[in-house]
Short mmCIF file of the N, C-alpha and C atoms (twelve columns), coordinates in Angstrom:
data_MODEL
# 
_entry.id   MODEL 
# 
loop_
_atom_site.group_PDB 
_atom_site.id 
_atom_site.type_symbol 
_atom_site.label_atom_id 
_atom_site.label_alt_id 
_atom_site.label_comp_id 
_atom_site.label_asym_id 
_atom_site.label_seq_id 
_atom_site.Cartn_x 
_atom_site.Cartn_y 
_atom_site.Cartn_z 
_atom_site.pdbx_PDB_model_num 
ATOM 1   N N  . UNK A 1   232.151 217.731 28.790 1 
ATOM 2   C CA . UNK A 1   231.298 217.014 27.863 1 
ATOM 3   C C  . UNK A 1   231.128 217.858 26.600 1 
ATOM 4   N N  . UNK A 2   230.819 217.385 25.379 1 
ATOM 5   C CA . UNK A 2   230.866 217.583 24.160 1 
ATOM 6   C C  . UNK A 2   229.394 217.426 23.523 1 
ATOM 7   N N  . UNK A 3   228.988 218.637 22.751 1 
ATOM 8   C CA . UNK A 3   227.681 218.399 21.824 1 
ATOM 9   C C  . UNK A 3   227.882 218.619 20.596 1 
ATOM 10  N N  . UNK A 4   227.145 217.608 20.151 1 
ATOM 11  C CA . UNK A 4   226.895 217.989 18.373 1 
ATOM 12  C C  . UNK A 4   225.752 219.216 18.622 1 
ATOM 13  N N  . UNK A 5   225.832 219.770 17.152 1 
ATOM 14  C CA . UNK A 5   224.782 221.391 16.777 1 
ATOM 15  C C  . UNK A 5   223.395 220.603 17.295 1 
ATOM 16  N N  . UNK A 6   222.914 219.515 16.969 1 
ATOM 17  C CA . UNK A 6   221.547 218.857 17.192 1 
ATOM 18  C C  . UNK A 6   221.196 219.055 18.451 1 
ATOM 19  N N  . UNK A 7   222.368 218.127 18.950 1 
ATOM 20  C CA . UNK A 7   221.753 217.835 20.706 1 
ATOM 21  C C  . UNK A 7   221.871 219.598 20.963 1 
ATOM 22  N N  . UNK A 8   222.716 220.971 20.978 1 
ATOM 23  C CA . UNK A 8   222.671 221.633 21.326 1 
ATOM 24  C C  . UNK A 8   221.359 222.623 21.045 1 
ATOM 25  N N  . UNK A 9   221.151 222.321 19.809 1 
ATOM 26  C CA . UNK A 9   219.534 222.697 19.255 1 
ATOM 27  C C  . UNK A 9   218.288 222.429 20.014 1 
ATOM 28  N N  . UNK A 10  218.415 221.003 19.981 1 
ATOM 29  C CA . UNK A 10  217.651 220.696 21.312 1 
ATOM 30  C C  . UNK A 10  217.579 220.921 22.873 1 
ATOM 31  N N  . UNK A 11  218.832 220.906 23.272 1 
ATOM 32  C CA . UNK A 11  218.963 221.611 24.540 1 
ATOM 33  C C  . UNK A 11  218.317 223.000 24.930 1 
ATOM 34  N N  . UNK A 12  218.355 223.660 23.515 1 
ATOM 35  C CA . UNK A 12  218.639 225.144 23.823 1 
ATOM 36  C C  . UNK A 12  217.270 225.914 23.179 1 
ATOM 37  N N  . UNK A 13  216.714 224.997 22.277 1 
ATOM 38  C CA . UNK A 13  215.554 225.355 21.536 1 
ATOM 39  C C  . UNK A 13  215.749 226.361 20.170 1 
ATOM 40  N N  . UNK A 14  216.942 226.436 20.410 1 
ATOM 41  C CA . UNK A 14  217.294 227.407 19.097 1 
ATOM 42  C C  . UNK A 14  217.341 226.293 17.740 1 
ATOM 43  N N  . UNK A 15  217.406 227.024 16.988 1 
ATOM 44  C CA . UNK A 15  217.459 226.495 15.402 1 
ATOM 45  C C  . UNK A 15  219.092 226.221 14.945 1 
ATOM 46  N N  . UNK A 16  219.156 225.231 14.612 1 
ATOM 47  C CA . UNK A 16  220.302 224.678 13.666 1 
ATOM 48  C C  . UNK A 16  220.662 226.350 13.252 1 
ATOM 49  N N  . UNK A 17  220.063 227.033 12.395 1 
ATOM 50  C CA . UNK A 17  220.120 227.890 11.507 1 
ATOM 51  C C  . UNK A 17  220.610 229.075 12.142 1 
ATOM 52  N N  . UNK A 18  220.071 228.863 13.291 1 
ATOM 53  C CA . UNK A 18  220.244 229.911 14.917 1 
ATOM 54  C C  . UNK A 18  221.634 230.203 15.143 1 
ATOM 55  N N  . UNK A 19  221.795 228.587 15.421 1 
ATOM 56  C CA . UNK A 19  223.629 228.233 16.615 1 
ATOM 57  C C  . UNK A 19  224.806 228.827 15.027 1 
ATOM 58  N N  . UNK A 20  224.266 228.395 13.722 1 
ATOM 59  C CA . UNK A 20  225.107 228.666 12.856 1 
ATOM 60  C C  . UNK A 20  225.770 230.720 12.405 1 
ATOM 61  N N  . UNK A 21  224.405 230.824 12.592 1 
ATOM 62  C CA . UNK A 21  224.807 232.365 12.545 1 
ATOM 63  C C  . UNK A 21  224.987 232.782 13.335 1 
ATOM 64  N N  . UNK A 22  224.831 232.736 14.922 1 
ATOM 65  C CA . UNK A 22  225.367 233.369 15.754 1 
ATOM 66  C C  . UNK A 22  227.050 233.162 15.876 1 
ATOM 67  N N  . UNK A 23  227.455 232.208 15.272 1 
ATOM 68  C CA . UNK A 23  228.882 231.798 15.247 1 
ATOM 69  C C  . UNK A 23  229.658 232.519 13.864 1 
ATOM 70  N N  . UNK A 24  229.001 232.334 13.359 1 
ATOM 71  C CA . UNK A 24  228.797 233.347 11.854 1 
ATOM 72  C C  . UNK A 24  229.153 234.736 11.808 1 
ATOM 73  N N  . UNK A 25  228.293 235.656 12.589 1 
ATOM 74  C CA . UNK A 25  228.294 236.541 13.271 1 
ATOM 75  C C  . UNK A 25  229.290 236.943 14.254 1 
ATOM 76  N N  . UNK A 26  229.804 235.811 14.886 1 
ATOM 77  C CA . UNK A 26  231.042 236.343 16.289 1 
ATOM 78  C C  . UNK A 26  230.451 236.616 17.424 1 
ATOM 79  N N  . UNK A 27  228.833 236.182 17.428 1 
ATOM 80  C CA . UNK A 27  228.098 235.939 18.952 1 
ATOM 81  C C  . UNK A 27  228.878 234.658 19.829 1 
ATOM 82  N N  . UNK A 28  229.063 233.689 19.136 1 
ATOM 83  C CA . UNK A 28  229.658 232.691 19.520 1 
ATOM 84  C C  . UNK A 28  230.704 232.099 19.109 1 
ATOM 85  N N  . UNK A 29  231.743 233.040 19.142 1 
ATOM 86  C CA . UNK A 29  232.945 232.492 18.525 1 
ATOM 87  C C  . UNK A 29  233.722 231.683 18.478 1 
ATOM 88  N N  . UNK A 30  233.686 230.665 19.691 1 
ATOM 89  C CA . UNK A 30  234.700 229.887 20.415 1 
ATOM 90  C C  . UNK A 30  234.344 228.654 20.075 1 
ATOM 91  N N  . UNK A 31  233.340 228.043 19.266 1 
ATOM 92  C CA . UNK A 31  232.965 227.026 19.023 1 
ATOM 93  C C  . UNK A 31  234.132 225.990 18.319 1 
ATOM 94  N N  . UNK A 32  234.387 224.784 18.875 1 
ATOM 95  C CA . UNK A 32  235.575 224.284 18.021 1 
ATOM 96  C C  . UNK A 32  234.910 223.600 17.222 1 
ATOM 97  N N  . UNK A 33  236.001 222.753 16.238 1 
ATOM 98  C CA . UNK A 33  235.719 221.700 15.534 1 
ATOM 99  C C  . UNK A 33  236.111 220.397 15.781 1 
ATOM 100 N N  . UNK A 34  235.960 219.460 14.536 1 
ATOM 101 C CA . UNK A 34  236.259 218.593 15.252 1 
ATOM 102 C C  . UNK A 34  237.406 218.059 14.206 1 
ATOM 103 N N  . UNK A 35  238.218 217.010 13.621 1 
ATOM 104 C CA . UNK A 35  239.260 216.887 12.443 1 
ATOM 105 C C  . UNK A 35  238.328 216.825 11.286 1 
ATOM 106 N N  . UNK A 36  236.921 216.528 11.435 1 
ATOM 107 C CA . UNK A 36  236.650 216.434 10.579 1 
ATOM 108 C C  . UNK A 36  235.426 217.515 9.382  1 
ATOM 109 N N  . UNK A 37  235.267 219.187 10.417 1 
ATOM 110 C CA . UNK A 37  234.907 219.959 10.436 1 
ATOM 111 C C  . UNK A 37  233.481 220.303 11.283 1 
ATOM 112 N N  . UNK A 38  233.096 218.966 12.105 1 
ATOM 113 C CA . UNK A 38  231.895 219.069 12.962 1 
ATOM 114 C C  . UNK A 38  232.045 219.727 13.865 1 
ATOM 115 N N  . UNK A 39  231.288 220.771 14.212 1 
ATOM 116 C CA . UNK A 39  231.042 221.830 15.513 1 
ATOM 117 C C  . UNK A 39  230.828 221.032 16.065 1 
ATOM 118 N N  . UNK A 40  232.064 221.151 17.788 1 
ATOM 119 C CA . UNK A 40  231.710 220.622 19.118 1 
ATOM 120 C C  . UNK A 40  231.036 221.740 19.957 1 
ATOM 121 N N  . UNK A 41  230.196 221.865 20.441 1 
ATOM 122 C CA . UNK A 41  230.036 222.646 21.655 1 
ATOM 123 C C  . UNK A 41  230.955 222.085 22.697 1 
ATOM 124 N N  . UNK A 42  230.629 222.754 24.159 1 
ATOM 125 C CA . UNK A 42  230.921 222.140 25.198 1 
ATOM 126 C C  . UNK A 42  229.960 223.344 26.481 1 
ATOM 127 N N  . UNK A 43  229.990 222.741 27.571 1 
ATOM 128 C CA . UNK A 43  229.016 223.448 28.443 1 
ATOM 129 C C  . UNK A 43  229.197 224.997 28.634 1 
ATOM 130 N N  . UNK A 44  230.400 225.492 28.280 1 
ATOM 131 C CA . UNK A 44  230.775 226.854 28.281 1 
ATOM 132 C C  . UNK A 44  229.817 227.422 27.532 1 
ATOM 133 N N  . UNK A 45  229.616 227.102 26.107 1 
ATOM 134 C CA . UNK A 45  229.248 227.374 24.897 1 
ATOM 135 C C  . UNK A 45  227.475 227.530 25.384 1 
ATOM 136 N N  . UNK A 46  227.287 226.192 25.771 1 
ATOM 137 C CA . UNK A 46  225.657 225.989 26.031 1 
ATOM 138 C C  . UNK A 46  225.080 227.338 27.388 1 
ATOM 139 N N  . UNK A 47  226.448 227.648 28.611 1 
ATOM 140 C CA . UNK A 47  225.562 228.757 29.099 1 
ATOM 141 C C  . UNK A 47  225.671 230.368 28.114 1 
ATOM 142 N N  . UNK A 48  227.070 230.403 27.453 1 
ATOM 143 C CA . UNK A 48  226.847 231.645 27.020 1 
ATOM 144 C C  . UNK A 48  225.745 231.792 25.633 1 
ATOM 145 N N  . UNK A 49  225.163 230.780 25.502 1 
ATOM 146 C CA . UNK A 49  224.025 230.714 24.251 1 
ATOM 147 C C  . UNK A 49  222.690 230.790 25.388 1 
ATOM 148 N N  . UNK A 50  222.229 230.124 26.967 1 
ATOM 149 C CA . UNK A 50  221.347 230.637 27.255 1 
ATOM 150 C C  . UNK A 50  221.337 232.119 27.835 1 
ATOM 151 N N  . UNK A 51  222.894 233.136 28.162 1 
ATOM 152 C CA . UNK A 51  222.824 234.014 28.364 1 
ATOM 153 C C  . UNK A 51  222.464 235.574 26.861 1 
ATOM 154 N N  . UNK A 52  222.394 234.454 25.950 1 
ATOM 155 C CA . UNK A 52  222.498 235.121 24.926 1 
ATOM 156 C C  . UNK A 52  220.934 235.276 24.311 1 
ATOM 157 N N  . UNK A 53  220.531 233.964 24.602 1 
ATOM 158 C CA . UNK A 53  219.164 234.043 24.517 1 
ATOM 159 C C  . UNK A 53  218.149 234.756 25.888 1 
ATOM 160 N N  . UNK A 54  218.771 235.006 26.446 1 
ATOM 161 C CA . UNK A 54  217.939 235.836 27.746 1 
ATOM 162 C C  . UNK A 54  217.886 237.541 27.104 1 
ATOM 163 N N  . UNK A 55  219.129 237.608 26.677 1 
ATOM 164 C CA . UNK A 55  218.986 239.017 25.946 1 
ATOM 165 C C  . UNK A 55  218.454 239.451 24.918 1 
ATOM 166 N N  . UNK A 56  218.427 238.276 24.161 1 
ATOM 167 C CA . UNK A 56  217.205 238.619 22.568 1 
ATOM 168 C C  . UNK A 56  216.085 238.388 23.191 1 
ATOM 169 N N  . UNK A 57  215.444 237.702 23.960 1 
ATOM 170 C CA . UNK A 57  214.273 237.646 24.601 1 
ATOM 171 C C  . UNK A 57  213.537 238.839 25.122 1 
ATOM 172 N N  . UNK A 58  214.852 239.537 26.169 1 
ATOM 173 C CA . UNK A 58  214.643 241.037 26.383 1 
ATOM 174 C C  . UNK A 58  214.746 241.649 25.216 1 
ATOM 175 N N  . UNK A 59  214.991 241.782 24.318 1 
ATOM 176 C CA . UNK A 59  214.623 242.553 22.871 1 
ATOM 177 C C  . UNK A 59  216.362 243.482 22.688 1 
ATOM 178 N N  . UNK A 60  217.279 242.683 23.095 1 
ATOM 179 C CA . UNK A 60  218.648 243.245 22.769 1 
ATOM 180 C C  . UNK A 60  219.090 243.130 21.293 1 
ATOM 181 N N  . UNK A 61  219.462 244.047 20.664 1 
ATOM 182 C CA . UNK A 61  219.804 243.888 19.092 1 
ATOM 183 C C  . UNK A 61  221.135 242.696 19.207 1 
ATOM 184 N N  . UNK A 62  221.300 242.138 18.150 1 
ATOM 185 C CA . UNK A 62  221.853 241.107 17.604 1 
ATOM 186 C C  . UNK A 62  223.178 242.184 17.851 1 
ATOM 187 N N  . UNK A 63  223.586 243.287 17.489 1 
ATOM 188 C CA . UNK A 63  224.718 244.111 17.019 1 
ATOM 189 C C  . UNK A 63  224.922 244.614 17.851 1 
ATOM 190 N N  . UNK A 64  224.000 245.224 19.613 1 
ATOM 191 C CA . UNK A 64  224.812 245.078 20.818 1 
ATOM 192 C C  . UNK A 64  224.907 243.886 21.366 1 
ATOM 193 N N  . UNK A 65  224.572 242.846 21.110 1 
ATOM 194 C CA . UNK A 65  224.987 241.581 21.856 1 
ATOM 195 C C  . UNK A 65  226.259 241.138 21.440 1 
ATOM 196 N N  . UNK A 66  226.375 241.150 19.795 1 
ATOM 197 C CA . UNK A 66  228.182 241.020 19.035 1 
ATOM 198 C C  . UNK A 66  228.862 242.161 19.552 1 
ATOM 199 N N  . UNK A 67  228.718 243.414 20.312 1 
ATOM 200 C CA . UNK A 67  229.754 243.730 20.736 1 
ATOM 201 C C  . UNK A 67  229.926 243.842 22.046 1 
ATOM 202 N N  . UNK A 68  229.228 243.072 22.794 1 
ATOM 203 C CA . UNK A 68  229.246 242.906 24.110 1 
ATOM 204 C C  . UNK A 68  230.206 241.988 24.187 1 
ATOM 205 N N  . UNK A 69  229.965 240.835 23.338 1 
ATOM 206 C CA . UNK A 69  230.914 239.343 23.388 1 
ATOM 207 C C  . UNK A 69  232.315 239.678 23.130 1 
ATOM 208 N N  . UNK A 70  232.522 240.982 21.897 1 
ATOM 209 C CA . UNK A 70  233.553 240.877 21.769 1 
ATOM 210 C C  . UNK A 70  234.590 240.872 22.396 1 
ATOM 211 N N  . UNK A 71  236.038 240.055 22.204 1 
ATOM 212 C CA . UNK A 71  237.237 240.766 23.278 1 
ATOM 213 C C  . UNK A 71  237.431 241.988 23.702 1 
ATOM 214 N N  . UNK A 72  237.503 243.086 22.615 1 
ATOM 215 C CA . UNK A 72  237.848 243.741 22.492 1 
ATOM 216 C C  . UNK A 72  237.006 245.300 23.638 1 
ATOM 217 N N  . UNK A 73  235.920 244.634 24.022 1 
ATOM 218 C CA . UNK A 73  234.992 245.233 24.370 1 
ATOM 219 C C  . UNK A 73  235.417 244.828 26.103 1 
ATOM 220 N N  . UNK A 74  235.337 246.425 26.677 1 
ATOM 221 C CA . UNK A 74  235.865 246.252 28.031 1 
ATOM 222 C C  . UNK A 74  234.590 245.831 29.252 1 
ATOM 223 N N  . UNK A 75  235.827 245.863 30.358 1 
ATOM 224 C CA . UNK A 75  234.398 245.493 31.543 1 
ATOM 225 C C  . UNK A 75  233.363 246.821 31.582 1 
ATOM 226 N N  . UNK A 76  233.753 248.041 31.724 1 
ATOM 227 C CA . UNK A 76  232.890 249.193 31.759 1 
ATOM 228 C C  . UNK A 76  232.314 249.088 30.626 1 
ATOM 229 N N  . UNK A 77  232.300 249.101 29.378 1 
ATOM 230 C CA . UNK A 77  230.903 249.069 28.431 1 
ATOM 231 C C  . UNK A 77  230.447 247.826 28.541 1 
ATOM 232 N N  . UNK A 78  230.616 246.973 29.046 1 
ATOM 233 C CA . UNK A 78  229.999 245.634 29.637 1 
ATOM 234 C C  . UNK A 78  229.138 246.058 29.861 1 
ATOM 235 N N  . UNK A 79  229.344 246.594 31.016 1 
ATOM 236 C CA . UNK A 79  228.557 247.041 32.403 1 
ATOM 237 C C  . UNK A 79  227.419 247.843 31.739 1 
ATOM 238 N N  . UNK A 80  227.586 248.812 30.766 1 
ATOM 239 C CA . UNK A 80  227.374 250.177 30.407 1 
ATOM 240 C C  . UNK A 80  226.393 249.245 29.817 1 
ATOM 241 N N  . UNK A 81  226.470 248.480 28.616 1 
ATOM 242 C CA . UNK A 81  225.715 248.052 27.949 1 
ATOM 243 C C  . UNK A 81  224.247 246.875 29.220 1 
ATOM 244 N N  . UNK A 82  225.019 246.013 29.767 1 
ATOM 245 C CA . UNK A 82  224.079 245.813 30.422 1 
ATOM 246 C C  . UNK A 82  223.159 246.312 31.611 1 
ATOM 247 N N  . UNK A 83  223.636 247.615 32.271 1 
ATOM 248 C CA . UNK A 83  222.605 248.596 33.032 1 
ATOM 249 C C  . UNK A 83  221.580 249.460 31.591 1 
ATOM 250 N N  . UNK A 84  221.900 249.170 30.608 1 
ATOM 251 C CA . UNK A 84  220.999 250.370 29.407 1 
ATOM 252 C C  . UNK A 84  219.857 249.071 29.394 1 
ATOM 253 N N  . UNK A 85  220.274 247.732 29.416 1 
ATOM 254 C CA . UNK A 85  219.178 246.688 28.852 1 
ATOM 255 C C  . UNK A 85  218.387 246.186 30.025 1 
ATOM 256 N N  . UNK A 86  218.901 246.853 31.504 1 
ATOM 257 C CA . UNK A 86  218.003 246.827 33.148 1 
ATOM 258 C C  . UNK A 86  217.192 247.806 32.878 1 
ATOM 259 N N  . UNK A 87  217.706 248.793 32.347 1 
ATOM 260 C CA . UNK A 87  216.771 250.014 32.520 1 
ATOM 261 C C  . UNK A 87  215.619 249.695 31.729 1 
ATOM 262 N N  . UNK A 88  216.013 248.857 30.613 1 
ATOM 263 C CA . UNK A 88  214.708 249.341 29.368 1 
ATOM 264 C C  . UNK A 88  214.266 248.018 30.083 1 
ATOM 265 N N  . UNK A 89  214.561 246.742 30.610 1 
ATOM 266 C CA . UNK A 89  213.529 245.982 31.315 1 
ATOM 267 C C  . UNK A 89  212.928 246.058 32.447 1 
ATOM 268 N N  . UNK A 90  213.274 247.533 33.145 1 
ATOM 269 C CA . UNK A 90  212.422 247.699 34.083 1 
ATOM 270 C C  . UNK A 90  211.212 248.748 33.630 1 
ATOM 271 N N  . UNK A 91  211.459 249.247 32.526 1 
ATOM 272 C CA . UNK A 91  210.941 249.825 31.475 1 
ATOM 273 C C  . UNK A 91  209.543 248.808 31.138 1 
ATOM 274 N N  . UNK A 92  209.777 247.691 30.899 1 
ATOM 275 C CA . UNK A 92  209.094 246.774 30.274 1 
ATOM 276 C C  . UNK A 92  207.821 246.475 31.404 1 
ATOM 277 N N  . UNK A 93  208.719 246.132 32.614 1 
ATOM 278 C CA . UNK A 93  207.913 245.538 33.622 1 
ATOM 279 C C  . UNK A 93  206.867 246.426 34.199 1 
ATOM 280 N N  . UNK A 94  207.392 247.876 33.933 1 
ATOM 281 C CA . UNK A 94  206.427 248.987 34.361 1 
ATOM 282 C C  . UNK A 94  205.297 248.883 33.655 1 
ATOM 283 N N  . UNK A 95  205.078 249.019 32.065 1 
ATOM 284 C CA . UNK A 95  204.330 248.925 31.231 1 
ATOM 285 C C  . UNK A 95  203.430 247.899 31.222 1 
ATOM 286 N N  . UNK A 96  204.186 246.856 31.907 1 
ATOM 287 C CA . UNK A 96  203.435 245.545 32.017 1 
ATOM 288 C C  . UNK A 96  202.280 245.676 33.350 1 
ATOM 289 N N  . UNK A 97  203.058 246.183 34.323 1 
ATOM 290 C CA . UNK A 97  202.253 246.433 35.415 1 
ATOM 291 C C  . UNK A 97  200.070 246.820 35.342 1 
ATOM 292 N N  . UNK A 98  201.026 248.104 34.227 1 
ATOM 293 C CA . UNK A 98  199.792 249.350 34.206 1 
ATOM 294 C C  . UNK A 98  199.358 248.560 32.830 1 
ATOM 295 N N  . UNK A 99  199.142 247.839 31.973 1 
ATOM 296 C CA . UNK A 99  198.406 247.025 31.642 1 
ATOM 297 C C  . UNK A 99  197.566 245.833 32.104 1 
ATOM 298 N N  . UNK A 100 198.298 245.569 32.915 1 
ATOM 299 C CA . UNK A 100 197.507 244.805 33.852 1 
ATOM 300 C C  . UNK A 100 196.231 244.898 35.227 1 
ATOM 301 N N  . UNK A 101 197.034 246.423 35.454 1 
ATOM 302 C CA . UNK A 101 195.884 247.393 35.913 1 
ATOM 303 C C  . UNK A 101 194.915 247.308 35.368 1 
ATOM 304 N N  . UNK A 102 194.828 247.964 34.062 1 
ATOM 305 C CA . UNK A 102 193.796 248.579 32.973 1 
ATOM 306 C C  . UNK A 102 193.082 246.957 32.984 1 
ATOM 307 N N  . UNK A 103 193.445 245.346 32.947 1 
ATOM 308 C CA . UNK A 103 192.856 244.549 32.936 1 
ATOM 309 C C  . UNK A 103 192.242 244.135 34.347 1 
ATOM 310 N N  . UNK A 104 192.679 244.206 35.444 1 
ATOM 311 C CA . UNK A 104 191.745 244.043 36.859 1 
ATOM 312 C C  . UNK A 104 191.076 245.382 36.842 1 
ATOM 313 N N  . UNK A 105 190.490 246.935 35.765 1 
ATOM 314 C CA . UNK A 105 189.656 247.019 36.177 1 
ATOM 315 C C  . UNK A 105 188.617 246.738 35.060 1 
ATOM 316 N N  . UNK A 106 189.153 246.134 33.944 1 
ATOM 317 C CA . UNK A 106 187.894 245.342 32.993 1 
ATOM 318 C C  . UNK A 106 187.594 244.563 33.909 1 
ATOM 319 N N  . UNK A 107 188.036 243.647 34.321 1 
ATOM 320 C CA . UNK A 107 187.491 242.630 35.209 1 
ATOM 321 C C  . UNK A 107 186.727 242.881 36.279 1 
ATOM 322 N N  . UNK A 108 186.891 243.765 36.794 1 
ATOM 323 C CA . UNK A 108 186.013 244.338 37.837 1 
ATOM 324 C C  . UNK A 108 184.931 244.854 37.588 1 
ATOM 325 N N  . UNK A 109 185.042 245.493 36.149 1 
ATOM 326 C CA . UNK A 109 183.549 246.052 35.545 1 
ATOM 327 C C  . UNK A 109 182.433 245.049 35.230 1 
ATOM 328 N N  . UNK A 110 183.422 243.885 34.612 1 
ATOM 329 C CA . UNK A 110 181.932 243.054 34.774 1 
ATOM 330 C C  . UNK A 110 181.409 242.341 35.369 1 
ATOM 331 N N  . UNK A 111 182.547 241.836 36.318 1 
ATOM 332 C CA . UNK A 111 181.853 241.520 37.573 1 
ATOM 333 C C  . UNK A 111 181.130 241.918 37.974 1 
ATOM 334 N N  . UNK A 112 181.266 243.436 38.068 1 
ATOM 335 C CA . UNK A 112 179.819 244.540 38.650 1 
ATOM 336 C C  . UNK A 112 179.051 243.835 37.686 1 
ATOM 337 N N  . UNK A 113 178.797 243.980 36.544 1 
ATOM 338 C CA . UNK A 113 177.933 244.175 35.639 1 
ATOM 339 C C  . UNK A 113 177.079 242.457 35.242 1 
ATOM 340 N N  . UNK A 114 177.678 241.556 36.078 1 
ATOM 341 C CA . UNK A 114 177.120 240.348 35.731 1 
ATOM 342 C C  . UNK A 114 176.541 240.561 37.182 1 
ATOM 343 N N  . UNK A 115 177.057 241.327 38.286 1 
ATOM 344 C CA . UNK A 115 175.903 241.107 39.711 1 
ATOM 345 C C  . UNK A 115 174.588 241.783 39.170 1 
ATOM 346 N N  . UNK A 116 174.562 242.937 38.577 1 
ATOM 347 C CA . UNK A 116 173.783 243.822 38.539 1 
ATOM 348 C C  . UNK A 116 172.836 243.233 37.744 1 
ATOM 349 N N  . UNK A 117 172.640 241.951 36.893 1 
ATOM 350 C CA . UNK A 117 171.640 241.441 35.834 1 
ATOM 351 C C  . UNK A 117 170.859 240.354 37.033 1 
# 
């Protein structure tokens, strides 16, 4: 099956402006056309744009994600590159943890502190 940039915009939540530069760029290179210069997607396209958006989400630069995609770029810095972006999201989740700490024991303080009135 086949998408126009719209329906894929919508699918994907990204911006017109989004799907264009990442193709722009060589995040998404494979995008065809059509005879009459309209970008087709196709479902290939639509998972490697939500795998692409899972990584800017995790806070991956735009400039290791273009050279992750690239051909030229092997399975070991694949790899290399995606164990550096596990680490810094387990990184994340830690931080997240012990903030959340620090908030069950606000919460606990005033709980005390609303028994105690």
């Amino acid at each position: 099956m086949s998408y126009t940039i719209g329906q894929v915009a919508e699918r994907t939540g990204l911006s017109i402006h989004t799907l264009r530069y990442y193709e722009k760029e060589g995040i998404l290179p494979s995008v065809m056309r059509s005879e009459s210069g309209m970008r087709s997607y196709v479902d290939k396209d639509l998972e490697a744009l939500e795998f692409i958006s899972c990584l800017r989400a995790l806070g991956m630069s735009i400039s290791d994600i273009k050279h992750f995609v690239q051909e030229s770029t092997s399975i070991d810095q694949r790899l290399g590159i995606l164990e550096r972006q596990n680490e810094n999201v387990t990184s994340q989740i830690n931080q997240l943890f012990a903030y959340q700490a620090m908030i069950h024991r606000k919460i606990d303080l005033y709980r005390n502190m609303r028994k105690e009135e």
